[in-house]
């Protein structure tokens, strides 16, 4: 499978708990597609421990 590299920016003031490892995860506020990630129910977060982007329920 071909993987696509993406760029993203996180907001270090908005901290969530990672659903996978339980560590700190920061909210992603911008993706390389140029789209903002603000939604009503879900947000994208980045967990540096897991090194993954994932969707989580908005707190």
Short mmCIF file of N, CA and C in Angstrom, two decimals, residues 24-43:
data_model
loop_
_atom_site.label_atom_id
_atom_site.label_comp_id
_atom_site.label_asym_id
_atom_site.label_seq_id
_atom_site.Cartn_x
_atom_site.Cartn_y
_atom_site.Cartn_z
N UNK A 24 -0.84 11.90 26.71
CA UNK A 24 -1.34 13.19 26.24
C UNK A 24 -1.37 13.23 24.72
N UNK A 25 -2.44 13.78 24.18
CA UNK A 25 -2.58 13.94 22.73
C UNK A 25 -3.06 15.36 22.47
N UNK A 26 -2.50 16.00 21.45
CA UNK A 26 -2.86 17.39 21.15
C UNK A 26 -3.81 17.46 19.97
N UNK A 27 -4.69 18.44 20.01
CA UNK A 27 -5.66 18.62 18.94
C UNK A 27 -4.99 19.13 17.66
N UNK A 28 -5.33 18.50 16.55
CA UNK A 28 -4.82 18.92 15.25
C UNK A 28 -5.74 20.02 14.74
N UNK A 29 -5.16 21.17 14.41
CA UNK A 29 -5.97 22.30 13.97
C UNK A 29 -5.85 22.57 12.47
N UNK A 30 -4.87 21.93 11.82
CA UNK A 30 -4.69 22.14 10.38
C UNK A 30 -4.01 20.93 9.77
N UNK A 31 -4.49 20.49 8.60
CA UNK A 31 -3.87 19.39 7.85
C UNK A 31 -3.33 19.94 6.54
N UNK A 32 -2.43 19.20 5.90
CA UNK A 32 -1.79 19.67 4.67
C UNK A 32 -2.77 19.86 3.52
N UNK A 33 -3.98 19.34 3.67
CA UNK A 33 -5.01 19.53 2.64
C UNK A 33 -5.52 20.95 2.65
N UNK A 34 -5.17 21.72 3.68
CA UNK A 34 -5.63 23.10 3.81
C UNK A 34 -6.96 23.20 4.52
N UNK A 35 -7.48 22.09 4.97
CA UNK A 35 -8.77 22.08 5.67
C UNK A 35 -8.57 22.17 7.17
N UNK A 36 -9.44 22.90 7.81
CA UNK A 36 -9.44 22.92 9.27
C UNK A 36 -10.15 21.66 9.75
N UNK A 37 -9.84 21.23 10.97
CA UNK A 37 -10.40 19.97 11.46
C UNK A 37 -11.51 20.18 12.48
N UNK A 38 -12.10 21.36 12.49
CA UNK A 38 -13.15 21.65 13.48
C UNK A 38 -14.46 21.00 13.04
N UNK A 39 -15.01 20.17 13.90
CA UNK A 39 -16.30 19.53 13.65
C UNK A 39 -17.13 19.63 14.92
N UNK A 40 -18.37 19.25 14.84
CA UNK A 40 -19.24 19.36 16.01
C UNK A 40 -18.96 18.28 17.05
N UNK A 41 -18.74 17.06 16.61
CA UNK A 41 -18.68 15.94 17.55
C UNK A 41 -17.29 15.30 17.65
N UNK A 42 -16.49 15.37 16.60
CA UNK A 42 -15.21 14.68 16.55
C UNK A 42 -14.08 15.67 16.29
N UNK A 43 -12.88 15.37 16.77
CA UNK A 43 -11.68 16.14 16.47
C UNK A 43 -10.56 15.16 16.12
#
